[in-house]
PDB file of N, CA, C and O in Angstrom:
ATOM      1  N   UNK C   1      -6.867   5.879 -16.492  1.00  0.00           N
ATOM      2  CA  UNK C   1      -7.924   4.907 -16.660  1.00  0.00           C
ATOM      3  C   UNK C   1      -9.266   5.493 -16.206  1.00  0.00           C
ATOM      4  O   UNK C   1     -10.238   5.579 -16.957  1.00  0.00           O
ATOM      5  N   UNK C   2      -9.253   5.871 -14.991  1.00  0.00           N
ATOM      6  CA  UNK C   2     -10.371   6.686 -14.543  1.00  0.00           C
ATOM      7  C   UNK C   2     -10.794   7.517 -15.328  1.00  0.00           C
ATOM      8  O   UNK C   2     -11.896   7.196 -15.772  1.00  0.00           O
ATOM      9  N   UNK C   3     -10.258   8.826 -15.854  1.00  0.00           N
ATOM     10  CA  UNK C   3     -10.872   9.730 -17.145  1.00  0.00           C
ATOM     11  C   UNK C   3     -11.186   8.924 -17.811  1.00  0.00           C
ATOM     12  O   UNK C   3     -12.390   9.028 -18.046  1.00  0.00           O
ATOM     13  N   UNK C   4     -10.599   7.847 -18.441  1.00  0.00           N
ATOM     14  CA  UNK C   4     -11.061   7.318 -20.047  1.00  0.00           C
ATOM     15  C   UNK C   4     -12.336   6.466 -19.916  1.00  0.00           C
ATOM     16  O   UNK C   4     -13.169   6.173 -20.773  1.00  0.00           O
ATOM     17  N   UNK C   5     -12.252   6.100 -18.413  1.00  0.00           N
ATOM     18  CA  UNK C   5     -13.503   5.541 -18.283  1.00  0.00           C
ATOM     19  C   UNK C   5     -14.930   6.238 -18.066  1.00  0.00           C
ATOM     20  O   UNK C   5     -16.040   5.760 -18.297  1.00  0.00           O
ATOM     21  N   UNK C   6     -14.539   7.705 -17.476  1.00  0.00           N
ATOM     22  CA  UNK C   6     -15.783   8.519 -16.937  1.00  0.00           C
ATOM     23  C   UNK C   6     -15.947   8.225 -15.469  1.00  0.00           C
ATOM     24  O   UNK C   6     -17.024   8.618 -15.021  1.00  0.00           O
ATOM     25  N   UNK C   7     -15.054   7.560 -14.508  1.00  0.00           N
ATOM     26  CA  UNK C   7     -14.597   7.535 -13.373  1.00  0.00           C
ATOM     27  C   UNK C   7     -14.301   8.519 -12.553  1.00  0.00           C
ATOM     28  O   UNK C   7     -13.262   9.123 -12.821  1.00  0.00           O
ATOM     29  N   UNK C   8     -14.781   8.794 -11.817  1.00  0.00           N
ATOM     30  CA  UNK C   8     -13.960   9.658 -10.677  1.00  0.00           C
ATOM     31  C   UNK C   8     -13.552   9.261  -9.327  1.00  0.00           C
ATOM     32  O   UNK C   8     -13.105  10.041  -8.486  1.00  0.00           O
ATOM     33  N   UNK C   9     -13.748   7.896  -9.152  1.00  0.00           N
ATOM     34  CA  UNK C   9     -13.520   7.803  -7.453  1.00  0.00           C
ATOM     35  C   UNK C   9     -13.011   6.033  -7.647  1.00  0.00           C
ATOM     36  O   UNK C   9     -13.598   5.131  -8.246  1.00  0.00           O
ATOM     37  N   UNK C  10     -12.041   6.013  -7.079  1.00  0.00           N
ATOM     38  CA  UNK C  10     -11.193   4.583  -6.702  1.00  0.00           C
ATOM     39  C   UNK C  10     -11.132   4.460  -5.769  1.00  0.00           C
ATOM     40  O   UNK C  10     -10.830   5.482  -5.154  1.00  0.00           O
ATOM     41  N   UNK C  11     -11.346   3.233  -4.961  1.00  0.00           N
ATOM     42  CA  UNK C  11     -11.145   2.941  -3.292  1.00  0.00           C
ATOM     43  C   UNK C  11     -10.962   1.403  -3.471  1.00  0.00           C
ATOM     44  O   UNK C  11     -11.475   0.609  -4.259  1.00  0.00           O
ATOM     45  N   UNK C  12     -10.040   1.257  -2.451  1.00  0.00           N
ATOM     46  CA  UNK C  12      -9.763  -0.080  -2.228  1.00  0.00           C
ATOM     47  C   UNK C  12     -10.881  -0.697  -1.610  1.00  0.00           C
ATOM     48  O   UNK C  12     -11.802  -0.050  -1.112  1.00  0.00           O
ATOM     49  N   UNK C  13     -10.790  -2.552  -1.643  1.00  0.00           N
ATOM     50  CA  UNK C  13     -11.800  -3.272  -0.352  1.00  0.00           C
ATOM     51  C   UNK C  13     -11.208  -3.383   0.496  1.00  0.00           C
ATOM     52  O   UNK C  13     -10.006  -3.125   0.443  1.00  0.00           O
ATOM     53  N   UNK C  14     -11.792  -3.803   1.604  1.00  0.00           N
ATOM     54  CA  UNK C  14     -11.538  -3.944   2.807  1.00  0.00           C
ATOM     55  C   UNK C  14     -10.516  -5.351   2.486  1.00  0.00           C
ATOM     56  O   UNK C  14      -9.574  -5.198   3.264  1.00  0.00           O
ATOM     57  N   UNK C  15     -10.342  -6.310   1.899  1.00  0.00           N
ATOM     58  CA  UNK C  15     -10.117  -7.201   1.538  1.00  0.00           C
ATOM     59  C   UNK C  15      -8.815  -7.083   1.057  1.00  0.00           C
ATOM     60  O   UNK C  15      -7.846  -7.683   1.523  1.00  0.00           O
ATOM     61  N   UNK C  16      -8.797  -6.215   0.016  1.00  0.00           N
ATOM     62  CA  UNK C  16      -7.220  -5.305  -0.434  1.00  0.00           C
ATOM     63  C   UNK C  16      -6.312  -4.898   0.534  1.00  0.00           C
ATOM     64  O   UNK C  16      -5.100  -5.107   0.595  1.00  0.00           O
ATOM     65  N   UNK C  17      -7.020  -4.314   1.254  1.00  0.00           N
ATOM     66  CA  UNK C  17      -6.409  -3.147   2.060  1.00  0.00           C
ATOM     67  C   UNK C  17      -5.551  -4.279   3.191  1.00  0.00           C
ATOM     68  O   UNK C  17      -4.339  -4.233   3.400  1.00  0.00           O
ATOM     69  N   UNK C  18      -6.144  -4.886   3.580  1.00  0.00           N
ATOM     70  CA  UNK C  18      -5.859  -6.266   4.560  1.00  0.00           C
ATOM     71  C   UNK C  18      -4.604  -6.970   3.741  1.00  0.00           C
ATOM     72  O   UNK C  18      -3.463  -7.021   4.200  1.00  0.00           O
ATOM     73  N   UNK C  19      -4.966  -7.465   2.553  1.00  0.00           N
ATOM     74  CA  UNK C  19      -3.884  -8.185   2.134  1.00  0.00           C
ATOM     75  C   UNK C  19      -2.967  -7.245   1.524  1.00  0.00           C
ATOM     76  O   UNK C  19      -1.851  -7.756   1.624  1.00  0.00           O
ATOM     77  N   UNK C  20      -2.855  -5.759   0.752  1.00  0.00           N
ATOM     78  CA  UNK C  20      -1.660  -4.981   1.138  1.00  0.00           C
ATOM     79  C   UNK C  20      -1.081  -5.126   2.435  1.00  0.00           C
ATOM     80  O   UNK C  20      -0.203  -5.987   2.496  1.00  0.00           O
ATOM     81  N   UNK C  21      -1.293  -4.628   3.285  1.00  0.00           N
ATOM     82  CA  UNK C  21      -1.160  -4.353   4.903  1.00  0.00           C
ATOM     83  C   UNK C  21      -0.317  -5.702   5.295  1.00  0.00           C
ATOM     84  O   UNK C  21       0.616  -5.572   6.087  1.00  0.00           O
ATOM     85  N   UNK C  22      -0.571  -6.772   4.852  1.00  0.00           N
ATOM     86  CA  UNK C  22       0.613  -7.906   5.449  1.00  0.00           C
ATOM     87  C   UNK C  22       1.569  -8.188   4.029  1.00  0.00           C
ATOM     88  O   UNK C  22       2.599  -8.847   4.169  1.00  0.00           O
ATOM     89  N   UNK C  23       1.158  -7.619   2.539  1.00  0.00           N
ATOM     90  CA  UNK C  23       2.717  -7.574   2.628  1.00  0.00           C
ATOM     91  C   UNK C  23       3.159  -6.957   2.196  1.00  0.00           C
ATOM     92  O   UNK C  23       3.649  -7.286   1.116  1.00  0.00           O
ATOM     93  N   UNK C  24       3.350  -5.530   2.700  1.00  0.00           N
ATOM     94  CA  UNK C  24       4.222  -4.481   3.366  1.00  0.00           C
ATOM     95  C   UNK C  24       5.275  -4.996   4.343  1.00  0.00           C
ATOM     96  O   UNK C  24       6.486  -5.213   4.352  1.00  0.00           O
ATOM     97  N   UNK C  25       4.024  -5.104   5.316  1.00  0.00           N
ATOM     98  CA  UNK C  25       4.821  -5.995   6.788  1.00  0.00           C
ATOM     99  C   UNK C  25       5.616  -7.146   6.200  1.00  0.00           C
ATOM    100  O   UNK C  25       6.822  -7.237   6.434  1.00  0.00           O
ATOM    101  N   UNK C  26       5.107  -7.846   5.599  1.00  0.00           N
ATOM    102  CA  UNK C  26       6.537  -9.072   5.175  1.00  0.00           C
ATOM    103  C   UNK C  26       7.570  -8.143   4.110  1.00  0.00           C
ATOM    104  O   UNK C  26       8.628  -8.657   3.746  1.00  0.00           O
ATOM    105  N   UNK C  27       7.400  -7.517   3.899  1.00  0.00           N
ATOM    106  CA  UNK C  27       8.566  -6.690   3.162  1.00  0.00           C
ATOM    107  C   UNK C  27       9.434  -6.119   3.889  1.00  0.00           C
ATOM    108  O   UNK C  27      10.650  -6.125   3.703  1.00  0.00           O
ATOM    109  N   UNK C  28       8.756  -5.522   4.879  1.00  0.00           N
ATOM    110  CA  UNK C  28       9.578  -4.609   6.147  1.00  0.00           C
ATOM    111  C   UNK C  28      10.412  -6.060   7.098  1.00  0.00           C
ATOM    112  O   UNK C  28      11.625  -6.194   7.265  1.00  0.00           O
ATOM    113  N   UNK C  29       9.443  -6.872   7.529  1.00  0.00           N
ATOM    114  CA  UNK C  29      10.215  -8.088   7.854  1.00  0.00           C
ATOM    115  C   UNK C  29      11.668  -8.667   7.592  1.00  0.00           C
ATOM    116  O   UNK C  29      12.646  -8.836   8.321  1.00  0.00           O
ATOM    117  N   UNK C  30      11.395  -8.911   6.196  1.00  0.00           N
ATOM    118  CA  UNK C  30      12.478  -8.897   5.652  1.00  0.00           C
ATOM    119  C   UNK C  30      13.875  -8.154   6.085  1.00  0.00           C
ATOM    120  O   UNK C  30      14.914  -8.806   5.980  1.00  0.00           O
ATOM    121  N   UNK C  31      13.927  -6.752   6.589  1.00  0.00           N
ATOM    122  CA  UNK C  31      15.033  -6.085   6.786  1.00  0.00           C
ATOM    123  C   UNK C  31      14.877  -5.526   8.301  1.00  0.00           C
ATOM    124  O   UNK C  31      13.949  -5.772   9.072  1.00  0.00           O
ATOM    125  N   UNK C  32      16.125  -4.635   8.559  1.00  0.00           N
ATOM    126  CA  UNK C  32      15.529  -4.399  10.343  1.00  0.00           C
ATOM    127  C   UNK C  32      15.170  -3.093  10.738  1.00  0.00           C
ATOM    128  O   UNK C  32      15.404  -2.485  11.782  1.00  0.00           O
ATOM    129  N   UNK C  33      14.390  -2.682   9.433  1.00  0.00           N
ATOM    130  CA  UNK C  33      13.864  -1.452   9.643  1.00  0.00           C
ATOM    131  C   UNK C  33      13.077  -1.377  11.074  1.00  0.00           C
ATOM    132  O   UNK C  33      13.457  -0.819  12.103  1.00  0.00           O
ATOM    133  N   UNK C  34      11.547  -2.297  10.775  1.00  0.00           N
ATOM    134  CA  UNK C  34      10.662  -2.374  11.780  1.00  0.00           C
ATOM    135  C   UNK C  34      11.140  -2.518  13.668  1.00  0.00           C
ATOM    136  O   UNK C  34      10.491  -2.114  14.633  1.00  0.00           O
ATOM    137  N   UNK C  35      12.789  -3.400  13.643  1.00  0.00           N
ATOM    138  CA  UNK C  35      13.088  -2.814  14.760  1.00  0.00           C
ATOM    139  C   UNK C  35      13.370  -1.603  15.460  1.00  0.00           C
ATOM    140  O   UNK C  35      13.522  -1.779  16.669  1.00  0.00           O
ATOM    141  N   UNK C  36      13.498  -0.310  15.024  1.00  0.00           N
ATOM    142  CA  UNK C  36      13.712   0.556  15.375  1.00  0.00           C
ATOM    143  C   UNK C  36      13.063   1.023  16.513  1.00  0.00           C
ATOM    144  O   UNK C  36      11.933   1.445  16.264  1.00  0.00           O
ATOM    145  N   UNK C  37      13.448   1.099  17.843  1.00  0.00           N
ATOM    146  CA  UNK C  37      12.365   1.566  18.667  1.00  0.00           C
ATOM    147  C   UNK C  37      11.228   2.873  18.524  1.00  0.00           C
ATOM    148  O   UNK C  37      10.022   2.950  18.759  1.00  0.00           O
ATOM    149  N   UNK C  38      12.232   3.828  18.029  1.00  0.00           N
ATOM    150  CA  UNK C  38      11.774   5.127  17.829  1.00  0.00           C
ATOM    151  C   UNK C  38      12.551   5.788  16.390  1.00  0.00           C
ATOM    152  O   UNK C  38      13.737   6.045  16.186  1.00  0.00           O
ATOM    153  N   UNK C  39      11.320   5.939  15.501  1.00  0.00           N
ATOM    154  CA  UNK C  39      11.380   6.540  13.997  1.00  0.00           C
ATOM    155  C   UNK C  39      10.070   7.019  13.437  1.00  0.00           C
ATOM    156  O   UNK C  39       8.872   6.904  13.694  1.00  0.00           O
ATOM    157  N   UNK C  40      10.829   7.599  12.572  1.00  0.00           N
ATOM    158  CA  UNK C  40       9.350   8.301  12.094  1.00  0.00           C
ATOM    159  C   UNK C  40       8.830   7.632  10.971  1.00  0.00           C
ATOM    160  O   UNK C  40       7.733   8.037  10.585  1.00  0.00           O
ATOM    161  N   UNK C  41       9.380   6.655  10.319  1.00  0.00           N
ATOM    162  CA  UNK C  41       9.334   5.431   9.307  1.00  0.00           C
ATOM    163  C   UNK C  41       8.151   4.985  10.221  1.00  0.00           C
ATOM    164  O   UNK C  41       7.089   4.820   9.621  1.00  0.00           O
ATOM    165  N   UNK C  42       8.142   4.741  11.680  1.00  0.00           N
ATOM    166  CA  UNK C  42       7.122   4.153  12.442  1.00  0.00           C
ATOM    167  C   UNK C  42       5.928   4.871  12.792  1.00  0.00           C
ATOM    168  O   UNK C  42       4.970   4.385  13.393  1.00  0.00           O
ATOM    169  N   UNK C  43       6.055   6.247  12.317  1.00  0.00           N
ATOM    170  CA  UNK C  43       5.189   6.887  12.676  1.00  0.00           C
ATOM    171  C   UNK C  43       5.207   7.673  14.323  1.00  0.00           C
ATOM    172  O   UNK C  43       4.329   8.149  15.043  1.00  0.00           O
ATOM    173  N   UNK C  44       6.391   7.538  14.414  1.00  0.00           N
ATOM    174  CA  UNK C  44       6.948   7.857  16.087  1.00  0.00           C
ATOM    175  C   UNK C  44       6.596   9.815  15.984  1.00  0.00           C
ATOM    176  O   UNK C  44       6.475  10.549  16.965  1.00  0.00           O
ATOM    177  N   UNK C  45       6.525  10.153  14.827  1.00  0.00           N
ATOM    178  CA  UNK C  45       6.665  11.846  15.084  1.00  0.00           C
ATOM    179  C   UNK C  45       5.012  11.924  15.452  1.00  0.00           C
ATOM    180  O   UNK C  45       4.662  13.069  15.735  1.00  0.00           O
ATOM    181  N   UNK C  46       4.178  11.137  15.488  1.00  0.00           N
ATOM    182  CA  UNK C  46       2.916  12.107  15.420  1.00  0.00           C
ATOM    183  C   UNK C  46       2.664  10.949  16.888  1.00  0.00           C
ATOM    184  O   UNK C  46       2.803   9.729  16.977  1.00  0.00           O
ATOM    185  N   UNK C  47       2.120  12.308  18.190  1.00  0.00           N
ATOM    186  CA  UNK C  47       1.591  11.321  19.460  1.00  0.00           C
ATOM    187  C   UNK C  47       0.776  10.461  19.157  1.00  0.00           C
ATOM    188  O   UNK C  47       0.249  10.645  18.060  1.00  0.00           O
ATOM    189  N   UNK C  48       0.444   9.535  19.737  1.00  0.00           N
ATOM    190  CA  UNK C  48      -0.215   8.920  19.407  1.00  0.00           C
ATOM    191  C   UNK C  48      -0.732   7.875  18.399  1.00  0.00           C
ATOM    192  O   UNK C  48      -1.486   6.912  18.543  1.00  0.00           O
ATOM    193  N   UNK C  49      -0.281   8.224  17.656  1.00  0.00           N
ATOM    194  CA  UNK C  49      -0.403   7.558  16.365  1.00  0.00           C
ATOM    195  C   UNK C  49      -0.140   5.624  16.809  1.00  0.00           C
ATOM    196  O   UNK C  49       0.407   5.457  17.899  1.00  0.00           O
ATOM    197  N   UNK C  50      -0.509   4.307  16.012  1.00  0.00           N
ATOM    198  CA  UNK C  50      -0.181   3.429  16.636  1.00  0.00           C
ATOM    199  C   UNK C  50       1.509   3.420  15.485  1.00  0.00           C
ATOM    200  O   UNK C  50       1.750   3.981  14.416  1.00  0.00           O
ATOM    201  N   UNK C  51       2.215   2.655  16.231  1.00  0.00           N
ATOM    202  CA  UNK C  51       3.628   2.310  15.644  1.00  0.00           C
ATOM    203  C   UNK C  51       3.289   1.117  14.591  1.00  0.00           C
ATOM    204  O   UNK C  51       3.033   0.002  15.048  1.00  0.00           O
ATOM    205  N   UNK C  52       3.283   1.366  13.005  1.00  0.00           N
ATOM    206  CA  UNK C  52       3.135   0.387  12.357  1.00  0.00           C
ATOM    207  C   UNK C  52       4.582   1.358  11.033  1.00  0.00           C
ATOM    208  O   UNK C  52       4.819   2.560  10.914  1.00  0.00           O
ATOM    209  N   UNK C  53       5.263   0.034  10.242  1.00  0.00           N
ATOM    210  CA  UNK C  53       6.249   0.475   9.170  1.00  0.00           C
ATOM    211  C   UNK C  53       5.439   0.949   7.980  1.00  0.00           C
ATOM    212  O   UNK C  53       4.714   0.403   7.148  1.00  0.00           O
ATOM    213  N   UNK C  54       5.866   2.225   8.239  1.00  0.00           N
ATOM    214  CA  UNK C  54       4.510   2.506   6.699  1.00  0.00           C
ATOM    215  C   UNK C  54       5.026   2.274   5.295  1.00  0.00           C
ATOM    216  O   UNK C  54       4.465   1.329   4.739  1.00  0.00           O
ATOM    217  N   UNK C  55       6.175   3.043   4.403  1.00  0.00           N
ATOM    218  CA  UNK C  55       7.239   3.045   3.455  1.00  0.00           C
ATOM    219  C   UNK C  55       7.126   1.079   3.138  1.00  0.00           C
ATOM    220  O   UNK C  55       7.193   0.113   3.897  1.00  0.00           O
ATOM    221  N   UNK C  56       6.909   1.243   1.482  1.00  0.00           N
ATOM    222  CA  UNK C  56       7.041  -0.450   1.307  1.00  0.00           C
ATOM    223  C   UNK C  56       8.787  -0.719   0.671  1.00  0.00           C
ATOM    224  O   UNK C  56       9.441  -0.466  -0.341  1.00  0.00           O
ATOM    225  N   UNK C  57       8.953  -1.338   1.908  1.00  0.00           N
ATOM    226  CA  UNK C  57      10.689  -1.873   1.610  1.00  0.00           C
ATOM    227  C   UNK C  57      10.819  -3.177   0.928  1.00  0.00           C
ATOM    228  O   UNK C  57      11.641  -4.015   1.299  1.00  0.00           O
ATOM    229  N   UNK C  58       9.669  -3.434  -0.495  1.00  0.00           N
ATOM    230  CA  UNK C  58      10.094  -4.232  -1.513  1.00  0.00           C
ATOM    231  C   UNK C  58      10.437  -3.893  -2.554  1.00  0.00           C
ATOM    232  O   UNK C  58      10.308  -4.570  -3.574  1.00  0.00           O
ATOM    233  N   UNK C  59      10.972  -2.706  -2.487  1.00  0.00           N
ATOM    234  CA  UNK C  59      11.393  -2.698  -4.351  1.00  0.00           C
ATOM    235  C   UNK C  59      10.792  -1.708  -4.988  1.00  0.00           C
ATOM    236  O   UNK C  59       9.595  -1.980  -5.086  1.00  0.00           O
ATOM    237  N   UNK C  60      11.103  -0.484  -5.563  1.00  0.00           N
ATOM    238  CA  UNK C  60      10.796   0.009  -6.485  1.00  0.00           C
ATOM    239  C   UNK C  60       9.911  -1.057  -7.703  1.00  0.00           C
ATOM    240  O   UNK C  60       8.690  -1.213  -7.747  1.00  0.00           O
ATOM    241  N   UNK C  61      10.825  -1.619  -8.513  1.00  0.00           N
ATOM    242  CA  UNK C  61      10.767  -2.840  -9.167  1.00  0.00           C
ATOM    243  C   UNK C  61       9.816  -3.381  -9.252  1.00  0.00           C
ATOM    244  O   UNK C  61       9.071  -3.353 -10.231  1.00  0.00           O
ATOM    245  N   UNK C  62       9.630  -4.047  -8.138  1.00  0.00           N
ATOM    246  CA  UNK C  62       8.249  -5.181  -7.342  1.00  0.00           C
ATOM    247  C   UNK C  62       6.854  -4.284  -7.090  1.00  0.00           C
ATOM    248  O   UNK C  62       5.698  -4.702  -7.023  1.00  0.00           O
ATOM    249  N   UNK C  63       7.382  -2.828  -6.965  1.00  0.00           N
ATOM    250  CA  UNK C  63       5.784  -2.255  -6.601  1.00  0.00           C
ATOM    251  C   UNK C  63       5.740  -2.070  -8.159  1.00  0.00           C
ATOM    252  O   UNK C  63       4.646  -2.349  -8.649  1.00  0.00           O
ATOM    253  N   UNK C  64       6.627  -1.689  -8.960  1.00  0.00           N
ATOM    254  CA  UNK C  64       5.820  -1.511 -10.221  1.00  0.00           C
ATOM    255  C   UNK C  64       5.276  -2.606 -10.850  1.00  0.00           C
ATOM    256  O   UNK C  64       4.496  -2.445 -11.788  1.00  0.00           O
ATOM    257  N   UNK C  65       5.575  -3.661 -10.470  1.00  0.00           N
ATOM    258  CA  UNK C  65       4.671  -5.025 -11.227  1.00  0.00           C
ATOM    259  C   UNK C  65       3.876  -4.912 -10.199  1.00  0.00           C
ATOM    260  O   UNK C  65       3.046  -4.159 -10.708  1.00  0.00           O
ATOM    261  N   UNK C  66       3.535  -5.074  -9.234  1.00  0.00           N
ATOM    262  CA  UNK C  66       2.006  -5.254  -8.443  1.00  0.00           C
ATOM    263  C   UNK C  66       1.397  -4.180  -9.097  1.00  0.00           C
ATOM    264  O   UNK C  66       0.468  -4.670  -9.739  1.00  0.00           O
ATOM    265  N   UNK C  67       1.429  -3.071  -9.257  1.00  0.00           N
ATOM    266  CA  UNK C  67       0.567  -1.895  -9.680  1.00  0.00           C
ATOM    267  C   UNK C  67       0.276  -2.315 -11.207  1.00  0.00           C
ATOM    268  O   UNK C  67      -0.891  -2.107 -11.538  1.00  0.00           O
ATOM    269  N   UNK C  68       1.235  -2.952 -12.361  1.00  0.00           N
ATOM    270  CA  UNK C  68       0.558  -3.239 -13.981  1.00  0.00           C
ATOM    271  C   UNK C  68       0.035  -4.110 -13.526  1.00  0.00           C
ATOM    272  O   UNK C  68      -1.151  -3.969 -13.825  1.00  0.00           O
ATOM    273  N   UNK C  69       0.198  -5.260 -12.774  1.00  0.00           N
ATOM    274  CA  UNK C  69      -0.894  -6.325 -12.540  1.00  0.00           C
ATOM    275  C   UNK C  69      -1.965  -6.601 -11.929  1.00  0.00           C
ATOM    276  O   UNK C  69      -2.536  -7.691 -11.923  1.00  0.00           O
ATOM    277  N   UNK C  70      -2.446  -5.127 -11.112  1.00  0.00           N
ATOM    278  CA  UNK C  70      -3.390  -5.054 -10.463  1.00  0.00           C
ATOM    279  C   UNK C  70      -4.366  -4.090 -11.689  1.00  0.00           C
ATOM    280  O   UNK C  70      -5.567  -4.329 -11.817  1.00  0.00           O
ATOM    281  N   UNK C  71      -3.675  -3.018 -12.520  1.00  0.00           N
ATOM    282  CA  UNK C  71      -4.313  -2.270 -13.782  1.00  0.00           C
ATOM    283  C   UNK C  71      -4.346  -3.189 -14.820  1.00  0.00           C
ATOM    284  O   UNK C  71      -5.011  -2.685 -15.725  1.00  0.00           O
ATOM    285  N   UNK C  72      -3.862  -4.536 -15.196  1.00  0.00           N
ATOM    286  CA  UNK C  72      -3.767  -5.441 -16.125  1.00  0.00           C
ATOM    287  C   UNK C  72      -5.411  -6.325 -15.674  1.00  0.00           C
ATOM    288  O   UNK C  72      -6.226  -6.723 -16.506  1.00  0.00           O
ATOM    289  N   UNK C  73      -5.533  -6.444 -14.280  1.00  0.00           N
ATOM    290  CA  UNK C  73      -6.613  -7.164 -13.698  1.00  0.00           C
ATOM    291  C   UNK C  73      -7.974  -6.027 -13.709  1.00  0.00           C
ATOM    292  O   UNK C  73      -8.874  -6.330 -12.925  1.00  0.00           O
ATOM    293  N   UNK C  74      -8.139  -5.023 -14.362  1.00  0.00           N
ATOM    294  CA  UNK C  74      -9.023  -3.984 -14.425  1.00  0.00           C
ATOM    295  C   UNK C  74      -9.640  -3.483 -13.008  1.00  0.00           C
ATOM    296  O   UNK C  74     -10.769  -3.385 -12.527  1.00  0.00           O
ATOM    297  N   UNK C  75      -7.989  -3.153 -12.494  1.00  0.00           N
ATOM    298  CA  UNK C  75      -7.787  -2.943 -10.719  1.00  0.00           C
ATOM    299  C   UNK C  75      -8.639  -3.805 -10.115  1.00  0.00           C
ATOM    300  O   UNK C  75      -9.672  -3.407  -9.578  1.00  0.00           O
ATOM    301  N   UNK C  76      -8.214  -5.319 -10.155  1.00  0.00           N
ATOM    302  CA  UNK C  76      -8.717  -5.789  -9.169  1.00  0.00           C
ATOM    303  C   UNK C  76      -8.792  -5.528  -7.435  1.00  0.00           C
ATOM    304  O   UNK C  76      -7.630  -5.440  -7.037  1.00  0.00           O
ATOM    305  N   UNK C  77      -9.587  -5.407  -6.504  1.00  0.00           N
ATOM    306  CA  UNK C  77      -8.966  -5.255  -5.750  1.00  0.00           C
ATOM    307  C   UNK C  77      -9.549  -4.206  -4.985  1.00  0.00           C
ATOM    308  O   UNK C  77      -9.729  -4.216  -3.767  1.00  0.00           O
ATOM    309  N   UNK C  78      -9.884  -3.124  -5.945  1.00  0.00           N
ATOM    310  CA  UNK C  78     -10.700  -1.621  -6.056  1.00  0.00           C
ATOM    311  C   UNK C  78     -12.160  -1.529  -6.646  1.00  0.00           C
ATOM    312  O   UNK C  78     -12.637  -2.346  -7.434  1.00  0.00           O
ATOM    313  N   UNK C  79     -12.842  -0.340  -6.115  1.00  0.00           N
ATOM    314  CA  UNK C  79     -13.913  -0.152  -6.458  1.00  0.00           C
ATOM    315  C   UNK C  79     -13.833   0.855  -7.113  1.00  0.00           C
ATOM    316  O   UNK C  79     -13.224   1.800  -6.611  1.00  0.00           O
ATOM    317  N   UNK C  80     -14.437   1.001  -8.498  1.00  0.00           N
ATOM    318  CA  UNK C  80     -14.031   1.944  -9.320  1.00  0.00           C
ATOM    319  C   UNK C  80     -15.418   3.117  -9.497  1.00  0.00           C
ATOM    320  O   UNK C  80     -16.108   2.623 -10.390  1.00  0.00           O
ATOM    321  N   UNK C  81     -15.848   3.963  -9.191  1.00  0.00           N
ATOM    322  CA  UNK C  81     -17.516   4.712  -9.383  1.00  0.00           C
ATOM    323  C   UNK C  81     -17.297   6.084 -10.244  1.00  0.00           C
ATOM    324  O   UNK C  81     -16.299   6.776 -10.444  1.00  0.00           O
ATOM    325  N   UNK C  82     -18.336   6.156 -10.567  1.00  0.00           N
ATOM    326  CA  UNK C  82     -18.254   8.106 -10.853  1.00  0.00           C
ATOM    327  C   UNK C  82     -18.683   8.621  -9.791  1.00  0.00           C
ATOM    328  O   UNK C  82     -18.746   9.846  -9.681  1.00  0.00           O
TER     329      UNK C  82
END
């Protein structure tokens, strides 16, 4: 989409990024990944780092419809520039 448009740069909003970010977390919720005390799913290998579930545990499936319906919405969501 970007080439055909003459695009070069996509970035999410702050707004996106927020409402990805909780539901991931309700995806991870869902199962008992996020309990793990210590994993690297948590980000446990790098010091420091804060402990959040990164990997989205909804679905192959489910991320591919959020992704046509976010490119169906002419990436809503994103800022699209050259």
């Amino acid at each position: 989409h970007l080439r055909k448009e003459g695009l070069a740069r996509i970035e999410p909003t702050e707004e996106a990024m927020d409402l990805w970010i909780a539901h991931v977390n309700d995806a991870a919720n869902a199962t008992v990944l996020p309990q793990a005390k210590h994993s690297w799913y948590l980000g446990a290998n790098i010091p420091g780092k804060p402990r959040v579930f990164m990997p989205y545990a909804g679905g192959m499936a489910r991320y591919r419809k959020i992704c046509a319906d976010v490119a169906a919405r002419n990436y809503q969501g994103f800022k699209l520039s050259t």
